[in-house]
PDB file of C-alpha atoms in Angstrom:
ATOM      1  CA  UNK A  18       0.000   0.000   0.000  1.00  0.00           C
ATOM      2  CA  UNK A  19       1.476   3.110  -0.858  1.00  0.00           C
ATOM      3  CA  UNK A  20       1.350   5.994   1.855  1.00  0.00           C
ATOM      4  CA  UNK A  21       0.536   9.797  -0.042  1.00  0.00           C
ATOM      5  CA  UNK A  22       2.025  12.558   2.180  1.00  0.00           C
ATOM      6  CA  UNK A  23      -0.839  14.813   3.870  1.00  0.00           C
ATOM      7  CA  UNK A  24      -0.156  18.566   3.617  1.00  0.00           C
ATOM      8  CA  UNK A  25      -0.830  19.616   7.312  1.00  0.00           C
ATOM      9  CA  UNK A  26      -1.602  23.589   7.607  1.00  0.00           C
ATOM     10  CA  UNK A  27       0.370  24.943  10.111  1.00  0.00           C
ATOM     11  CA  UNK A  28      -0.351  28.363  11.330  1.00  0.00           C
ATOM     12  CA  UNK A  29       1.983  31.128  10.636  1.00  0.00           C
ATOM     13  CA  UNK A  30       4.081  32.639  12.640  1.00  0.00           C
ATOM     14  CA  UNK A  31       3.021  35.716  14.585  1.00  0.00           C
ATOM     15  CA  UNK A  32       3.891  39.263  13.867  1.00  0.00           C
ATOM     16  CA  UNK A  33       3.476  42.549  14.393  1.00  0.00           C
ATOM     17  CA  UNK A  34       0.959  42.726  11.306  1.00  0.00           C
ATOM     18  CA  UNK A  35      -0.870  40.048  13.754  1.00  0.00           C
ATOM     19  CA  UNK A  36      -1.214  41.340  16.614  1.00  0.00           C
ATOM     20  CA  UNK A  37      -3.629  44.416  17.408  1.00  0.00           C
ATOM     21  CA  UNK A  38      -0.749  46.781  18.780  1.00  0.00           C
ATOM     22  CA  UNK A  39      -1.184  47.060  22.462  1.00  0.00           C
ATOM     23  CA  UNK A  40       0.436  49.031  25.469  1.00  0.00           C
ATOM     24  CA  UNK A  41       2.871  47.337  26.630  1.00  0.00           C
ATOM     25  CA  UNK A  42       3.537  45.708  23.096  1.00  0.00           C
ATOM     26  CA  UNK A  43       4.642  49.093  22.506  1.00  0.00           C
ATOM     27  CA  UNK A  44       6.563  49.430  25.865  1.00  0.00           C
ATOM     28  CA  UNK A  45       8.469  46.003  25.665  1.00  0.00           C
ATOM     29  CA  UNK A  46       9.838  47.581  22.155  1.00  0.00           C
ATOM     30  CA  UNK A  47      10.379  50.944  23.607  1.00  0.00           C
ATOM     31  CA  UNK A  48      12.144  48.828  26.485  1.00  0.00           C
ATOM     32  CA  UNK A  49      14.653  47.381  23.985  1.00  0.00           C
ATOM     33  CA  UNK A  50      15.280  50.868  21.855  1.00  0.00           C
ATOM     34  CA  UNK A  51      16.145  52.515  25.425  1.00  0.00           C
ATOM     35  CA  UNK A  52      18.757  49.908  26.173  1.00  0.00           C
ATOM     36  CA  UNK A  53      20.479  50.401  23.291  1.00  0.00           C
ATOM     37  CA  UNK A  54      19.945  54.168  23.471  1.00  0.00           C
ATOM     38  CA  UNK A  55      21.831  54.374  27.133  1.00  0.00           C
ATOM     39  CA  UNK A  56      24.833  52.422  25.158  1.00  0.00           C
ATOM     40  CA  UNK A  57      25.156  55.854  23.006  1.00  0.00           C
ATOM     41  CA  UNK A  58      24.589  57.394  26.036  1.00  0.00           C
ATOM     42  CA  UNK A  59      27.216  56.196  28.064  1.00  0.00           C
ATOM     43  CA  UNK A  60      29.758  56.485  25.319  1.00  0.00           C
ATOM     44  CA  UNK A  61      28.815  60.770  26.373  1.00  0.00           C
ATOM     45  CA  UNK A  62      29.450  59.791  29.228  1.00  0.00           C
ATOM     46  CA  UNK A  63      32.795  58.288  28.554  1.00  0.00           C
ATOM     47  CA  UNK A  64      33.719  60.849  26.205  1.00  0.00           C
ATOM     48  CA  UNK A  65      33.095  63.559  29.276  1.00  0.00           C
ATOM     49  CA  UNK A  66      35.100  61.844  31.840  1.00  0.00           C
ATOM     50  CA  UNK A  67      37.939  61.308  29.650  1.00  0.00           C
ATOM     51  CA  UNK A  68      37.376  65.408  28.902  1.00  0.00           C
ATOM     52  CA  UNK A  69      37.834  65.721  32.521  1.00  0.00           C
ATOM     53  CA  UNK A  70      40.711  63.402  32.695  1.00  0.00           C
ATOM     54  CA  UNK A  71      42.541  65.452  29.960  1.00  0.00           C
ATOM     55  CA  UNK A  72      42.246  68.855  30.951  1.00  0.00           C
ATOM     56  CA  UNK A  73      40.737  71.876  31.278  1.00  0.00           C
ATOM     57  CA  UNK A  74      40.830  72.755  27.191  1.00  0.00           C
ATOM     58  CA  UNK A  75      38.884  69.311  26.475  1.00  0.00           C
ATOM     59  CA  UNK A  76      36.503  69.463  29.147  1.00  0.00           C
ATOM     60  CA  UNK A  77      35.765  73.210  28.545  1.00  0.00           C
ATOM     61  CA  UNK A  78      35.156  71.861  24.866  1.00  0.00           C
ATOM     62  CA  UNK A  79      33.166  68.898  25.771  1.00  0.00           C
ATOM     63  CA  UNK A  80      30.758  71.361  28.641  1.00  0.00           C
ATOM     64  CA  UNK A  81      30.309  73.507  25.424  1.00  0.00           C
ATOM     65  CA  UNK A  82      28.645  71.250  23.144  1.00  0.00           C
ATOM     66  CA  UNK A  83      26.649  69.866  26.221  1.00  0.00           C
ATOM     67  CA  UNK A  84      26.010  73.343  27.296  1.00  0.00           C
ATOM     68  CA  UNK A  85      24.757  73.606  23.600  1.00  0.00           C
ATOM     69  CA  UNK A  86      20.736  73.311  22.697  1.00  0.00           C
ATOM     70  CA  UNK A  87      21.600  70.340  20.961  1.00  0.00           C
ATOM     71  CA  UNK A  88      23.566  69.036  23.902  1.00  0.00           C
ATOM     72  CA  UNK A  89      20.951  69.869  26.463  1.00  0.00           C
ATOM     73  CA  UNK A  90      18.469  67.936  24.184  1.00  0.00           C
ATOM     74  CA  UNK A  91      20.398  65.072  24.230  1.00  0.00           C
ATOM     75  CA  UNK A  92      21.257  64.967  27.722  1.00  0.00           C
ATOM     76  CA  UNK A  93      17.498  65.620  28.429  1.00  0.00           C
ATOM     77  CA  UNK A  94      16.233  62.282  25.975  1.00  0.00           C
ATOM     78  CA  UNK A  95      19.580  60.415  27.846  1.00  0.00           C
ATOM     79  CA  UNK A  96      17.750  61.539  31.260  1.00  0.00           C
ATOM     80  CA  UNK A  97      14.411  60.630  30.059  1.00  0.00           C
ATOM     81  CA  UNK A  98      15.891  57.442  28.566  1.00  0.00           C
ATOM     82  CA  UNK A  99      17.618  55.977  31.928  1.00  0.00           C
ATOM     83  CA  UNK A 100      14.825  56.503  34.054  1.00  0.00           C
ATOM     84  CA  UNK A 101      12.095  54.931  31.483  1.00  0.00           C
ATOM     85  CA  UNK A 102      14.608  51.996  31.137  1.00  0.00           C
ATOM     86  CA  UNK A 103      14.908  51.786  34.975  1.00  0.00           C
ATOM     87  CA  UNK A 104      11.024  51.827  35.738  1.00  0.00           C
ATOM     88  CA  UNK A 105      10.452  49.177  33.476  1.00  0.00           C
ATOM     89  CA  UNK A 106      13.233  47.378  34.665  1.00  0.00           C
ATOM     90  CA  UNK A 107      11.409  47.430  37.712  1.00  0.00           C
ATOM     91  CA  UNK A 108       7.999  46.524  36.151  1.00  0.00           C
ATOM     92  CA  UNK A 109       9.237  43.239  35.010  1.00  0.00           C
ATOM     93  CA  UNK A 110      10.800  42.872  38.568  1.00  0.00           C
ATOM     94  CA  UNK A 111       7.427  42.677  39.686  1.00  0.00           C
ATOM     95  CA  UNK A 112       6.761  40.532  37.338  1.00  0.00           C
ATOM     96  CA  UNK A 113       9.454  38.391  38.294  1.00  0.00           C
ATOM     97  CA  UNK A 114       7.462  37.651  41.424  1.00  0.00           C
ATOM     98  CA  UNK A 115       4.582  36.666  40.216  1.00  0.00           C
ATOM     99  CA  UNK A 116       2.778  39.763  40.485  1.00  0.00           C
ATOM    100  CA  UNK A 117       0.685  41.958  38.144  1.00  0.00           C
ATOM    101  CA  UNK A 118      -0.426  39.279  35.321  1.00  0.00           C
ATOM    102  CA  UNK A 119      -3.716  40.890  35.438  1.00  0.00           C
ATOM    103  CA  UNK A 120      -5.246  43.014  32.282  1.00  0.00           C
ATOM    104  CA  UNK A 121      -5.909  45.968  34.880  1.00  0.00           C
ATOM    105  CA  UNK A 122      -2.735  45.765  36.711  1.00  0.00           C
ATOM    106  CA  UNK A 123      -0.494  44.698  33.338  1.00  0.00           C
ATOM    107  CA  UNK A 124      -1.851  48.570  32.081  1.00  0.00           C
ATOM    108  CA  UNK A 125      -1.531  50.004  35.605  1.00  0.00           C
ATOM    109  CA  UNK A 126       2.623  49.344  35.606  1.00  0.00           C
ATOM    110  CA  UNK A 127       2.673  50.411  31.687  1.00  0.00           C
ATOM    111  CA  UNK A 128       0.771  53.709  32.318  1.00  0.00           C
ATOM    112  CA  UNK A 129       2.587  54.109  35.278  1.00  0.00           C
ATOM    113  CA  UNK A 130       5.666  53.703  33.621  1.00  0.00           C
ATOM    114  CA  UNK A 131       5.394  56.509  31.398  1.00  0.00           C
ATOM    115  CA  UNK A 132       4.235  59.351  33.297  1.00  0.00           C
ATOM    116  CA  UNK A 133       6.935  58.196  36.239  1.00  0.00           C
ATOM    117  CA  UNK A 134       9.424  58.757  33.306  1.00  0.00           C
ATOM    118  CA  UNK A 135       8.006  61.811  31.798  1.00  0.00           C
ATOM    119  CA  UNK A 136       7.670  62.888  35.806  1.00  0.00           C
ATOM    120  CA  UNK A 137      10.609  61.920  36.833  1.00  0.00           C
ATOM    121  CA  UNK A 138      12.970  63.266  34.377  1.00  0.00           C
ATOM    122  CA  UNK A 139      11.137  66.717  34.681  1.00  0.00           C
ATOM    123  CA  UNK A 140      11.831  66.687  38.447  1.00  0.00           C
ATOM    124  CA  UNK A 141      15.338  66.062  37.963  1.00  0.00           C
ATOM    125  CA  UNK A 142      15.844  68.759  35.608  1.00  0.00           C
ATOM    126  CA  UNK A 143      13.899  71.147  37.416  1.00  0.00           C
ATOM    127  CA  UNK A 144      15.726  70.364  40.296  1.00  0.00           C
ATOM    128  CA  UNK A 145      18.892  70.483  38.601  1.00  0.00           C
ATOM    129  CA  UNK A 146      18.070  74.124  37.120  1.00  0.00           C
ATOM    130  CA  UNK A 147      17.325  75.403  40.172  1.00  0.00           C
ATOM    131  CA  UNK A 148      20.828  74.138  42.157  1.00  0.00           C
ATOM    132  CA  UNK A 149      22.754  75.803  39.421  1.00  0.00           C
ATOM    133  CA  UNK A 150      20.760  79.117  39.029  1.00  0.00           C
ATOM    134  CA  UNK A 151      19.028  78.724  35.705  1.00  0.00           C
ATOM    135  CA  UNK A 152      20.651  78.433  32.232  1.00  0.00           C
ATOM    136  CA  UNK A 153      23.210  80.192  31.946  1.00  0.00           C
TER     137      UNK A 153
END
């Protein structure tokens, strides 16, 4: 008896074109593009310390271009960046234990994810202005 091969229909893989794009869809991919982001971030970082390192000519050239609008607008994304990395670093701590599987709760964290960033990094630079007198 000769066996014939049955074509089984397998479903395809998911993808974003899937999927109905939800919260924290979007904030697990935001998660990952801040990661990378502090990367670039700390090689600022890097490149001011070593500034500091070298002397007063290179850091006075390295304060310039942060004291710059385009510098300030980075360090204010690289701000905004650690601290929405960090918070949902700690939302999938929680998660870690178990906690906040729940529809309610899963947008809870997510919502309060972003406006503790946005929040946060306003404080800080509010805060920040007002120790050093203002821009100067």
């Amino acid at each position: 008896m000769a066996h014939t091969r049955r074509t089984v229909e397998r479903p395809l893989s998911p993808h974003l074109g899937i999927y109905r794009p939800m919260l924290t869809m979007v904030m697990s991919i935001t998660h990952r593009i801040t990661g990378m982001a502090l990367f670039f971030g700390t090689l600022l970082l890097t490149w001011w310390l070593l500034a500091a390192a070298a002397g007063p000519t290179a850091y006075a050239k390295v304060q310039a271009f942060m004291g710059s609008f385009i510098g300030l607008m980075i360090l204010f994304g690289y701000t905004w960046t650690l601290i929405h990395h960090m918070l949902g670093g700690i939302r999938h701590l929680i998660w870690d234990t178990g906690r906040g599987f729940g529809p309610a709760e899963r947008e809870w964290l997510t919502l309060a994810t972003i406006v503790g960033s946005v929040g946060l990094t306003l404080v800080i630079w509010i805060v920040g202005y007002m120790f050093i007198g203002g821009a100067r």
